[in-house]
Coordinates of N, CA and C in Angstrom, one line a residue:
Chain A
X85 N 124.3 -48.4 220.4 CA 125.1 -48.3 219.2 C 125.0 -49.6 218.4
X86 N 124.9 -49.8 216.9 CA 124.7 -51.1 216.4 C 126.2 -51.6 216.9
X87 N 126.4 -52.8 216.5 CA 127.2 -53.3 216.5 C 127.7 -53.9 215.1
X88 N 129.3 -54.2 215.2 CA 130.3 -54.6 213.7 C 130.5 -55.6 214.0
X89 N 130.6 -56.4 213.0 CA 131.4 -57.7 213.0 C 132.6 -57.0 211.5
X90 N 133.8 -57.8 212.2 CA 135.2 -57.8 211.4 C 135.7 -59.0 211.2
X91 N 136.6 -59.5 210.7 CA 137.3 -60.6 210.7 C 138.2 -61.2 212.1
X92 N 138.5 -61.9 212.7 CA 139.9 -62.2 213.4 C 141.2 -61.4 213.2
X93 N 141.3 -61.6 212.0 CA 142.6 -61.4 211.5 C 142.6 -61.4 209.9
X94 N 143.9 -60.8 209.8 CA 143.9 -61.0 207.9 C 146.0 -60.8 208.2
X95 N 146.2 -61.1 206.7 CA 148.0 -60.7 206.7 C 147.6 -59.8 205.8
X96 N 148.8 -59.2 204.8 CA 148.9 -58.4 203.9 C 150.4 -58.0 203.3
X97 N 150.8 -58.3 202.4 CA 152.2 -57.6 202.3 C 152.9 -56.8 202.0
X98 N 153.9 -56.5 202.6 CA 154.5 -55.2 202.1 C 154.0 -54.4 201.0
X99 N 153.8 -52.9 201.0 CA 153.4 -52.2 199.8 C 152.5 -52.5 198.9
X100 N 151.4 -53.9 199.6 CA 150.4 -53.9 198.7 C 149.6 -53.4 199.4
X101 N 147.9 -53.1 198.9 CA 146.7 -52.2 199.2 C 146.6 -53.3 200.3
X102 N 145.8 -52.9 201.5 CA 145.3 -53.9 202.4 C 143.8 -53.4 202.6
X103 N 142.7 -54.1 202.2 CA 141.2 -53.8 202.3 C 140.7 -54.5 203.7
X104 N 140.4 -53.9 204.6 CA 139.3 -54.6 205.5 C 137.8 -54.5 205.9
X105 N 137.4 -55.5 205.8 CA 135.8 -55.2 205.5 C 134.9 -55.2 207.1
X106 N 134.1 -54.9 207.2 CA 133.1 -54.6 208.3 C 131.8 -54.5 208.0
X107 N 131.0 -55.3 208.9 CA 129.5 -55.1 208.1 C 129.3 -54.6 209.5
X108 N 127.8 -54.0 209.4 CA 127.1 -53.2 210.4 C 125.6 -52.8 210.1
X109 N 125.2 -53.9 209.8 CA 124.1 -54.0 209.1 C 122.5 -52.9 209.5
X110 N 123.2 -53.0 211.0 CA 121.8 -52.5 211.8 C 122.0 -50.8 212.0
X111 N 123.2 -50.1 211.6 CA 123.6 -49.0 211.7 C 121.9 -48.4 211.9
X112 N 121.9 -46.9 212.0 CA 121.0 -46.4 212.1 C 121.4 -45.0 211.2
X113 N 120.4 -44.3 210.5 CA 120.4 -42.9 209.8 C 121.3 -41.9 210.0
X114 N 121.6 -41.8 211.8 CA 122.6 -40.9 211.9 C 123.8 -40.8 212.4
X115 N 124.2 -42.7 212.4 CA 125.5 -43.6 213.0 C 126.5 -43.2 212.3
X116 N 127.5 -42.7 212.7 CA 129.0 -42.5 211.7 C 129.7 -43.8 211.8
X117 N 130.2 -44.3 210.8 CA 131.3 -45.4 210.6 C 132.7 -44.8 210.8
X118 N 133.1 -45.3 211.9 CA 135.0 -44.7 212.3 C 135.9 -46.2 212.5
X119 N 136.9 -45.9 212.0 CA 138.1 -47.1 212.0 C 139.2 -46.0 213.0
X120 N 139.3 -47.0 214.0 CA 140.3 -46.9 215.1 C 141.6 -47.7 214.8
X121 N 143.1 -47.7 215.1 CA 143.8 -49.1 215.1 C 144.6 -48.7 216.2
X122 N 145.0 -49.4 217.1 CA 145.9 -49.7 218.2 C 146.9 -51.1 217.8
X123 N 148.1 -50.0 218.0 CA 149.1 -51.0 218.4 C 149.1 -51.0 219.8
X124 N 150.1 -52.3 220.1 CA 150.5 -53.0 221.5 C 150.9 -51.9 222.5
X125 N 149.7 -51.6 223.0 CA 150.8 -50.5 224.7 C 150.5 -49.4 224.4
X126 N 149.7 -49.0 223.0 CA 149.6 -47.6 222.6 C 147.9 -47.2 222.9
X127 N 147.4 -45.9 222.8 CA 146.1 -45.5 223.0 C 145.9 -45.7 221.2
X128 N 144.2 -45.9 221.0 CA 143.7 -45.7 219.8 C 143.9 -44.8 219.0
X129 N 144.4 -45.2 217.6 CA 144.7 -43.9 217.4 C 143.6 -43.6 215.7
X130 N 143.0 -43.0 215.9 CA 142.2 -42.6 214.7 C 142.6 -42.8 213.6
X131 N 141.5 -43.1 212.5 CA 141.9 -43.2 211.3 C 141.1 -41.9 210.4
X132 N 140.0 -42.4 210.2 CA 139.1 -42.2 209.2 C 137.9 -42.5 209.7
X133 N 136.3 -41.4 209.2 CA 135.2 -41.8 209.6 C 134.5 -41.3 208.4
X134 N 133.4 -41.4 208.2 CA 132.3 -41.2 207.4 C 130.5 -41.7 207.7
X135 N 129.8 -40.9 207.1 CA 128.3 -41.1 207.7 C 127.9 -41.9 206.4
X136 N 128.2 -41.2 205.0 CA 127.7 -41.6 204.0 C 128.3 -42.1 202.4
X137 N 129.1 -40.9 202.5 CA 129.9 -40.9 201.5 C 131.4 -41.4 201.6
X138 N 132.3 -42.2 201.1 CA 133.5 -41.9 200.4 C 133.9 -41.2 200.8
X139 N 135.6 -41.5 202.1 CA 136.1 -40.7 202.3 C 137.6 -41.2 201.8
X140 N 138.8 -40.1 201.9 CA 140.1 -40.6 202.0 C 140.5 -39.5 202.6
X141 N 141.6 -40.0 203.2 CA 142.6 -38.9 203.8 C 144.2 -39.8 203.4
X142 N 144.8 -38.9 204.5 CA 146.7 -39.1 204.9 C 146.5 -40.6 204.4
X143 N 146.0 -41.5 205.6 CA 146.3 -42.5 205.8 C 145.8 -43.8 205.1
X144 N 144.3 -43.0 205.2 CA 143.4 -44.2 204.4 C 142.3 -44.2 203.5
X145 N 141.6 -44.8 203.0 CA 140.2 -44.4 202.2 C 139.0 -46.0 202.5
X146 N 138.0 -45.0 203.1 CA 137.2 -45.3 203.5 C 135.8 -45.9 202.4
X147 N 135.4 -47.0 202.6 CA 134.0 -47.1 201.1 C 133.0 -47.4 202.1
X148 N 131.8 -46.7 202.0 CA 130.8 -47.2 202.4 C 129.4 -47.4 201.7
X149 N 129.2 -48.7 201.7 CA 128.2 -49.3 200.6 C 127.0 -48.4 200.8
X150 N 125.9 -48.5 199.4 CA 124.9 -47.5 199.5 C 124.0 -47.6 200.4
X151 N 123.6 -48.8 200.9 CA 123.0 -49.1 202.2 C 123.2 -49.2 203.2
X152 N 124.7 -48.9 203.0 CA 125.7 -48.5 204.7 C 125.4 -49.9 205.6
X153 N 125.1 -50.5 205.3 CA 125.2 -51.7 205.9 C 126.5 -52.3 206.1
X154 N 127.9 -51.9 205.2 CA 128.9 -52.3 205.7 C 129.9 -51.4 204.7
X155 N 131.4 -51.8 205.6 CA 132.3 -50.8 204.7 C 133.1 -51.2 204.4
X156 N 134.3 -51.0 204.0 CA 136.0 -51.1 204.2 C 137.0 -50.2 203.9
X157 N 137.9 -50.6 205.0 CA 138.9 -50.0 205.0 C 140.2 -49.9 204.2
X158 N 140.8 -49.1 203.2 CA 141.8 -49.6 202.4 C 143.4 -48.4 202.6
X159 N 144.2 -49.4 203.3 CA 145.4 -48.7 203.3 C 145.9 -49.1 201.9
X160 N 146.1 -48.1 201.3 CA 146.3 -48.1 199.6 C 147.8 -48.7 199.9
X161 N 149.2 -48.2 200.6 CA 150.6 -49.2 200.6 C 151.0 -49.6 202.1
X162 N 150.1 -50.8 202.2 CA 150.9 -51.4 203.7 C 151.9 -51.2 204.4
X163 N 152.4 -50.7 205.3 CA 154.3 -50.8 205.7 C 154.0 -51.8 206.8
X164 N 154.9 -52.5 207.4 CA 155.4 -53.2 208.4 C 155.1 -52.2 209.8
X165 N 154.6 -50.7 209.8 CA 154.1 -49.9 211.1 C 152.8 -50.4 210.6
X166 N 152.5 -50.8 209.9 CA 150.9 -51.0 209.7 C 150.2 -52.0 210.8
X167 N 151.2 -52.4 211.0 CA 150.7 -54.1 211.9 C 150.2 -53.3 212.5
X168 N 148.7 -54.2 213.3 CA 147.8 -53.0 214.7 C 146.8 -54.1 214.7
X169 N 146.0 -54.0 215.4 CA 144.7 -54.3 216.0 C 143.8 -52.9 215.2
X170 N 142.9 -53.5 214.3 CA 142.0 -52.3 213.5 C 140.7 -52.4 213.8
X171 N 140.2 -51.7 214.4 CA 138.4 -51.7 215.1 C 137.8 -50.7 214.3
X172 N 136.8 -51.2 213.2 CA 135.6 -50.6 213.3 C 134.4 -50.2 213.7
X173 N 134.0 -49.0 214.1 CA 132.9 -49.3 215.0 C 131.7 -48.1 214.6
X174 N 130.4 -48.2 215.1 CA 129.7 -47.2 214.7 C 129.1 -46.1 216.1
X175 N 129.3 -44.9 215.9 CA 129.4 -44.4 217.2 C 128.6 -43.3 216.5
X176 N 127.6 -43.2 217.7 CA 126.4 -42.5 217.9 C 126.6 -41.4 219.1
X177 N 127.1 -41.4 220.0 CA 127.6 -40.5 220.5 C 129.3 -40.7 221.2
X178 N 129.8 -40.4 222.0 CA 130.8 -40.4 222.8 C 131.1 -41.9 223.7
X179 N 130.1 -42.3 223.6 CA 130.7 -43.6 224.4 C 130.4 -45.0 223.7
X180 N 132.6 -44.6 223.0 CA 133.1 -45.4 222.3 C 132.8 -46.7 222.7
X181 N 132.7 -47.6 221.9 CA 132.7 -49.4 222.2 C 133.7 -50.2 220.9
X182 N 134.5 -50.7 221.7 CA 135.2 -51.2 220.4 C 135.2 -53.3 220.9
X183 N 134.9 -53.4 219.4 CA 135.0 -55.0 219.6 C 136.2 -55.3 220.0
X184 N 136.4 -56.5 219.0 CA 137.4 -57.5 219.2 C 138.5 -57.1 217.5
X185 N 137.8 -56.5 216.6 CA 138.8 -56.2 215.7 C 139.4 -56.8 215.1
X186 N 140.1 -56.2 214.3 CA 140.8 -57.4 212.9 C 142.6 -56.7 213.5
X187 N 142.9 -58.3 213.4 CA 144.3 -57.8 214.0 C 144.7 -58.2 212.8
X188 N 145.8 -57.0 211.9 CA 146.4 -57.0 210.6 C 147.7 -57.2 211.0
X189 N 148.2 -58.1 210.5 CA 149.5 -58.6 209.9 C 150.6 -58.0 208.8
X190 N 151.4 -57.0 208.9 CA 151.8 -57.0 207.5 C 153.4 -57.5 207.8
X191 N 153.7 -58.4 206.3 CA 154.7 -59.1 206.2 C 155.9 -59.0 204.9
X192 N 156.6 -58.7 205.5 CA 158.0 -58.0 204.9 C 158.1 -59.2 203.1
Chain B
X62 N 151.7 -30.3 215.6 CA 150.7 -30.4 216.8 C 151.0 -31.6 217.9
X63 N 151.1 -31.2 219.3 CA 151.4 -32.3 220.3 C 149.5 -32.8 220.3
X64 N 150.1 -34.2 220.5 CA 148.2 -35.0 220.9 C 148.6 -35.1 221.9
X65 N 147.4 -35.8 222.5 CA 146.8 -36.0 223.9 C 148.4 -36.6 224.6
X66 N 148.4 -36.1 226.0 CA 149.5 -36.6 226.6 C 148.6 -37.0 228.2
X67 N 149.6 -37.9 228.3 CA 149.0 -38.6 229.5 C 150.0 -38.6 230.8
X68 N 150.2 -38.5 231.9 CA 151.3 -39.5 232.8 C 150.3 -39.8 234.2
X69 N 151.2 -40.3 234.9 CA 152.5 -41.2 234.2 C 152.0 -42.3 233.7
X70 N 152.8 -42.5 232.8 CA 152.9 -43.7 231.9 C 152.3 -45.2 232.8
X71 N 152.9 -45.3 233.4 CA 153.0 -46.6 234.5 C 152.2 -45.7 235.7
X72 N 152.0 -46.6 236.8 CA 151.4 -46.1 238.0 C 151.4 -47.5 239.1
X73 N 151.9 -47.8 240.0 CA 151.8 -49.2 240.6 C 151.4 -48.2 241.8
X74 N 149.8 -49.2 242.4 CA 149.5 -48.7 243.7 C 149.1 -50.2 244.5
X75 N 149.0 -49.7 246.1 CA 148.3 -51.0 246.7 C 147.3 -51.1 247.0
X76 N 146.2 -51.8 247.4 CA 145.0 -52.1 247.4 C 144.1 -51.2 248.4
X77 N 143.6 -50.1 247.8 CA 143.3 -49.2 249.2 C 143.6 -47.9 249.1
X78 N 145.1 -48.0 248.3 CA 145.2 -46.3 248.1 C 144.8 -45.7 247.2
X79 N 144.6 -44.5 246.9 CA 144.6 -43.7 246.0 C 145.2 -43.6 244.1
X80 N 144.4 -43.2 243.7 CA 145.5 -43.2 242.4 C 145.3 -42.0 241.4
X81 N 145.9 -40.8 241.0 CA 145.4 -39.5 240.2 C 146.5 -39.8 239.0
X82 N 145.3 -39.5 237.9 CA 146.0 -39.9 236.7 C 145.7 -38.6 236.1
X83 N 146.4 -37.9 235.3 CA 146.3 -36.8 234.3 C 146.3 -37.0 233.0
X84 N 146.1 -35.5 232.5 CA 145.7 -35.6 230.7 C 145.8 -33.8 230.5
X85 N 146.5 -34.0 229.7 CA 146.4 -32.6 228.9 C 145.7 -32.8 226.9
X86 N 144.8 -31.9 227.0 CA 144.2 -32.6 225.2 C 144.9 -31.9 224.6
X87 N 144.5 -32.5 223.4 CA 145.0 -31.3 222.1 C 144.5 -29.8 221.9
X88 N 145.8 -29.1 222.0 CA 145.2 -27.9 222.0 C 144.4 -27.1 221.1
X89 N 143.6 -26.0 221.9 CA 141.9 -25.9 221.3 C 140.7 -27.2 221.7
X90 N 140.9 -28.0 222.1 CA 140.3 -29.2 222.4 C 139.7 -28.9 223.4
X91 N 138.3 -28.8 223.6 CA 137.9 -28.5 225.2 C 137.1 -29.7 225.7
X92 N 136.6 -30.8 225.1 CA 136.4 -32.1 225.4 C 137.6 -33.1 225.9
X93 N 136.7 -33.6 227.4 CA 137.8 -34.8 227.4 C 137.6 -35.8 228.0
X94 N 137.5 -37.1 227.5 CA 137.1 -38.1 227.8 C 138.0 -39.4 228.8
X95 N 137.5 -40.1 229.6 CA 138.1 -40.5 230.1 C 137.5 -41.9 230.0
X96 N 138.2 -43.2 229.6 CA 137.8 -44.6 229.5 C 139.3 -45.8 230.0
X97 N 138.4 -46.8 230.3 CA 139.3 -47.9 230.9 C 139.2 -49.2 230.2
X98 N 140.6 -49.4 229.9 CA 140.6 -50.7 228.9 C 141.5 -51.7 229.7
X99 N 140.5 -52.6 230.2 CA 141.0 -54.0 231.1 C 141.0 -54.8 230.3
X100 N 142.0 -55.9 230.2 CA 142.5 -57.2 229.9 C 141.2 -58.1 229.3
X101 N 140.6 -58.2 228.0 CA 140.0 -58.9 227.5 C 138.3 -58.6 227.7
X102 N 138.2 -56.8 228.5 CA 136.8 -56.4 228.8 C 136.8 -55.3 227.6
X103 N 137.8 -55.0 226.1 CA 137.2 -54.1 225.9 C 137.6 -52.4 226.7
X104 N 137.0 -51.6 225.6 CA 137.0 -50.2 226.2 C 135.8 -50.1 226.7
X105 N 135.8 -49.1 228.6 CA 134.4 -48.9 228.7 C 134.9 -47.3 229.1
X106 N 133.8 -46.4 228.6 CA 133.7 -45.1 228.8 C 133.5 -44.8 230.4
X107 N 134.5 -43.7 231.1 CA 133.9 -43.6 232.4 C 134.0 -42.3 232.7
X108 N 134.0 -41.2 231.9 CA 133.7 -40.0 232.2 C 134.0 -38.6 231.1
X109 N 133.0 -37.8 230.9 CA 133.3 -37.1 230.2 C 133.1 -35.3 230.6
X110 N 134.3 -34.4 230.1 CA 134.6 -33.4 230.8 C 134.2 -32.6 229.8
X111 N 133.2 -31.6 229.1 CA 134.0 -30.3 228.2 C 133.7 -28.5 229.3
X112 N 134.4 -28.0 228.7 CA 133.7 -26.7 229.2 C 133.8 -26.8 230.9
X113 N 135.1 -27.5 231.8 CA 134.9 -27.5 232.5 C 134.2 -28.0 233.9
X114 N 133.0 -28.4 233.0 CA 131.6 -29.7 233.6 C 132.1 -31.2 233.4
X115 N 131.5 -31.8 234.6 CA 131.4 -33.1 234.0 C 130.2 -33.3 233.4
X116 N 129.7 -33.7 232.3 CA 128.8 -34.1 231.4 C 128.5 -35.1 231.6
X117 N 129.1 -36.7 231.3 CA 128.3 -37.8 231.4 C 128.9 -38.7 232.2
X118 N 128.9 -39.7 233.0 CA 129.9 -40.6 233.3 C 129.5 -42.1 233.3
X119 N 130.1 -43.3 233.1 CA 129.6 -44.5 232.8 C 129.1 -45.0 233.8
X120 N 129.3 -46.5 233.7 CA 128.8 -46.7 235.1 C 129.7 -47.8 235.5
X121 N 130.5 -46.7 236.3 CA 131.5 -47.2 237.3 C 131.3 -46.4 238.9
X122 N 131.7 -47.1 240.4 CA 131.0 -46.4 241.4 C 131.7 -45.2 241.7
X123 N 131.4 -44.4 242.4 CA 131.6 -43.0 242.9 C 133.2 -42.4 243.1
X124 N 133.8 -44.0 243.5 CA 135.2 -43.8 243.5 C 135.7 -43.1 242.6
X125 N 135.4 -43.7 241.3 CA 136.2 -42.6 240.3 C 135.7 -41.4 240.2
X126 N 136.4 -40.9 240.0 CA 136.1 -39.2 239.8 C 137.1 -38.5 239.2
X127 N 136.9 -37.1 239.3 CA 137.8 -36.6 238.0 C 137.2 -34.8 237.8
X128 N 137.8 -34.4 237.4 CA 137.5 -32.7 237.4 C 138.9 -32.6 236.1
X129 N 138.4 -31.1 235.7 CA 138.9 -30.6 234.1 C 138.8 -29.2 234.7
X130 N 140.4 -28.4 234.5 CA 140.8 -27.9 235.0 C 140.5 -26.4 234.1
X131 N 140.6 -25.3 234.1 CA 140.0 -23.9 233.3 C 141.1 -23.9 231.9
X132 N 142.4 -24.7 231.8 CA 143.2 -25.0 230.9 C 142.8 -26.1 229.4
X133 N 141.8 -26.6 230.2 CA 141.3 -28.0 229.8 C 141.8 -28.8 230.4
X134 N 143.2 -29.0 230.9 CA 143.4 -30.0 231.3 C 142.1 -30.8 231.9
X135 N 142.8 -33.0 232.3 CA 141.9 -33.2 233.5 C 142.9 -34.3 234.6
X136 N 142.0 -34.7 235.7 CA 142.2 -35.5 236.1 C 141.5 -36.5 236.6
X137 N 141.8 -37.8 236.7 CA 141.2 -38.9 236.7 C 141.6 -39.4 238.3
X138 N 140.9 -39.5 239.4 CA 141.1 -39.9 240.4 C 140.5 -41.1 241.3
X139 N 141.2 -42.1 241.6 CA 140.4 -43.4 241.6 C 141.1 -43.9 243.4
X140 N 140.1 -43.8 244.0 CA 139.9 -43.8 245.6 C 139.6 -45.3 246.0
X141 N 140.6 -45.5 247.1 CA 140.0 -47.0 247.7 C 140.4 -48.1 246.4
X142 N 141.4 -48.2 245.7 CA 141.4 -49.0 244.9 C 141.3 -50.4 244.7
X143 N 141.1 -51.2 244.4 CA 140.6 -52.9 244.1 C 141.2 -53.3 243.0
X144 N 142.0 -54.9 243.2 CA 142.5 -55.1 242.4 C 142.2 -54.8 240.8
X145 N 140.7 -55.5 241.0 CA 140.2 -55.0 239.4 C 140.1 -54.2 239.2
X146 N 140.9 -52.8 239.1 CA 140.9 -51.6 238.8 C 142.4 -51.4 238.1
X147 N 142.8 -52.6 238.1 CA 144.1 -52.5 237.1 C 144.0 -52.3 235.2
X148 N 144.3 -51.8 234.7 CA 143.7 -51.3 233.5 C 144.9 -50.4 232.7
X149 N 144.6 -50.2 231.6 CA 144.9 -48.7 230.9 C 143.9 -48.0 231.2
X150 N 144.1 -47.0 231.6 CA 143.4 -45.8 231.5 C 143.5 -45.2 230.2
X151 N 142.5 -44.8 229.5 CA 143.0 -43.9 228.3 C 142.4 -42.9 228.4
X152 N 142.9 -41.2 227.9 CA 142.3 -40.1 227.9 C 142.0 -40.0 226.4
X153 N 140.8 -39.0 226.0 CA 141.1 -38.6 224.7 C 140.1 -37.2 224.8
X154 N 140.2 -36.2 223.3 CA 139.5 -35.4 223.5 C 139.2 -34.9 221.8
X155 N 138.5 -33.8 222.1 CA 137.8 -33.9 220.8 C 137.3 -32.6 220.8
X156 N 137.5 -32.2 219.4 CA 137.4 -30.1 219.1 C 136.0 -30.0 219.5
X157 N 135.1 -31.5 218.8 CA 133.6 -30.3 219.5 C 132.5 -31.9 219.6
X158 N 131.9 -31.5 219.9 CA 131.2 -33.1 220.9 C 130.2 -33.6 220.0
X159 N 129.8 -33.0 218.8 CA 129.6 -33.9 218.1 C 129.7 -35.4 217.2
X160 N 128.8 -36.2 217.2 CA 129.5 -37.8 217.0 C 129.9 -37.7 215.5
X161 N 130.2 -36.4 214.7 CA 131.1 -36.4 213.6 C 132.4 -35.8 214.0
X162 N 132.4 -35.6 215.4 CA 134.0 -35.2 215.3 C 134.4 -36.1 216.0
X163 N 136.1 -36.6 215.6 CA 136.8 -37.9 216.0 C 137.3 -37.5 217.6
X164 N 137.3 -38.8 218.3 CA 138.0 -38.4 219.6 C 140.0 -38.5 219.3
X165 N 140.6 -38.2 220.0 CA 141.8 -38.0 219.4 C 142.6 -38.8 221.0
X166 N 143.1 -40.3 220.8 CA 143.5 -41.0 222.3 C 145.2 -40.6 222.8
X167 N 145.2 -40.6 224.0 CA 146.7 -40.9 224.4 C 147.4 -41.9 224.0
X168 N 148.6 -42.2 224.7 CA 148.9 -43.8 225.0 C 148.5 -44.1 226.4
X169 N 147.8 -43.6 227.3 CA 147.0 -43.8 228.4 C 148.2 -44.1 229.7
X170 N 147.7 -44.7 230.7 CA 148.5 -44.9 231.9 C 147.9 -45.9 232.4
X171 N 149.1 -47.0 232.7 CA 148.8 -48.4 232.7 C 149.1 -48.2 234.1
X172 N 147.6 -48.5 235.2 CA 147.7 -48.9 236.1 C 147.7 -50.3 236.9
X173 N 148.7 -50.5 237.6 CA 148.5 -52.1 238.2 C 148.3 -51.9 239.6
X174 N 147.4 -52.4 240.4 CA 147.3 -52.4 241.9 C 147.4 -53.7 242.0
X175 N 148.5 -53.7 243.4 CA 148.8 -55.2 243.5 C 148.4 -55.6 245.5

C-alpha cells in the first residue's frame, strides 16, 4: 500500500472549518483514499473515502487533487468531540495500516 | 443501527493462559476482521473472516486463531499468551470485501497479560 505523510498535529477552533491535508504521492490507479479518526480508548471510527472524485457526507468532505497525489480533509464546523487522532491512509485491500496521524486539537 | 460490538471490554490474563475475545458486526455485515493495536506499533491486521471462512491472516504465529460463527459472529482466540500480546484488539467488518467498501471498527478489548 503507498504510504501518507500528515502533519503531527494541527489546533482549530470552535465552529471554524478544520482542513487537513495528506499527500500520498505514490498512490496507485486503483488505491482508495480513506480518513479514519480515533479518539482515546475508542476503535477507528470511519469517516469518508474516495478513489477520485469529491466526496462529502454527515460528517465531512473529502478533496482529492487531480493527480491524487494528495488530499484533505475538511470538517466544515469543528466541535470540541472533534478532538481525535485523524489517519489518512490509502488502502488497496483489507489490511488496514495506519500511520502516526494528525492529532487535531479543537479549542473552545 | 448497532455497530460493531466487542467484549469484554477489558480482559486481564496471566502468562500462559488462554484468552477468547468476541465480536458481533454490523448487521447484514458478513466480513470480519480482526487486528491488534500495541502501544506505539501501529495497527497490524491478523485475521480475516467472511462467509464463514477464514480468508487471510497476518503474520502472527498459530496461537492466534479465531473462527466466525453461521450468525456472523466471530472469535478471536489467543493460546499460551506472552507478555507482548497485551494490546487492543480491534474487530471490524464490512458489507462486502471490496477495498471501496469502508471497514466499520469496535471500541475493541484491551488486553493486558501480566
Amino acid at each position: 500500500d503507498a504510504k501518507t505523510t500528515q502533519p503531527p498535529s494541527m489546533d482549530c477552533a470552535e465552529g471554524r472549518a478544520a482542513n487537513l491535508p495528506c499527500n500520498h504521492s505514490t498512490i496507485s490507479g486503483n488505491e482508495y483514499v480513506y480518513w479514519y479518526r480515533q479518539i482515546h480508548s475508542q476503535g477507528p471510527q470511519y469517516i469518508i473515502h474516495g478513489l477520485k472524485n469529491n466526496e462529502t457526507n454527515e460528517m465531512a468532505s473529502l478533496i482529492i487533487t487531480e493527480d491524487r497525489k494528495s488530499s484533505t480533509l475538511i470538517l466544515p464546523h469543528a466541535t470540541l468531540r472533534d478532538t481525535a487522532v485523524y489517519y489518512c491512509i490509502v488502502v488497496n485491500d483489507y489490511k488496514l495500516s495506519f500511520g502516526a496521524g494528525t492529532t487535531v486539537t479543537v479549542r473552545a | 443501527e448497532a455497530g460493531v460490538t466487542q467484549s469484554p471490554t477489558h480482559l486481564i490474563k496471566t502468562r500462559g493462559q488462554q484468552a477468547t475475545l468476541r465480536c458481533s458486526p454490523i448487521s447484514g455485515h458478513t466480513s470480519v476482521y480482526w487486528y491488534q493495536q500495541a502501544l506505539g506499533l501501529g495497527l497490524q491486521f491478523l485475521l480475516w473472516y467472511d462467509e464463514g471462512e477464514e480468508r487471510n491472516r497476518g503474520n502472527f504465529p498459530p496461537r492466534f486463531s479465531g473462527r466466525q460463527f453461521p450468525n456472523y459472529s466471530s472469535e478471536l482466540n489467543v493460546n499460551a499468551l506472552e507478555l507482548e500480546d497485551s494490546a487492543l484488539y480491534l474487530c471490524a467488518s464490512s458489507l462486502e470485501t471490496h477495498r471501496g467498501s469502508p471497514l466499520h471498527f469496535g471500541n475493541g478489548t484491551r488486553l493486558t497479560v501480566t
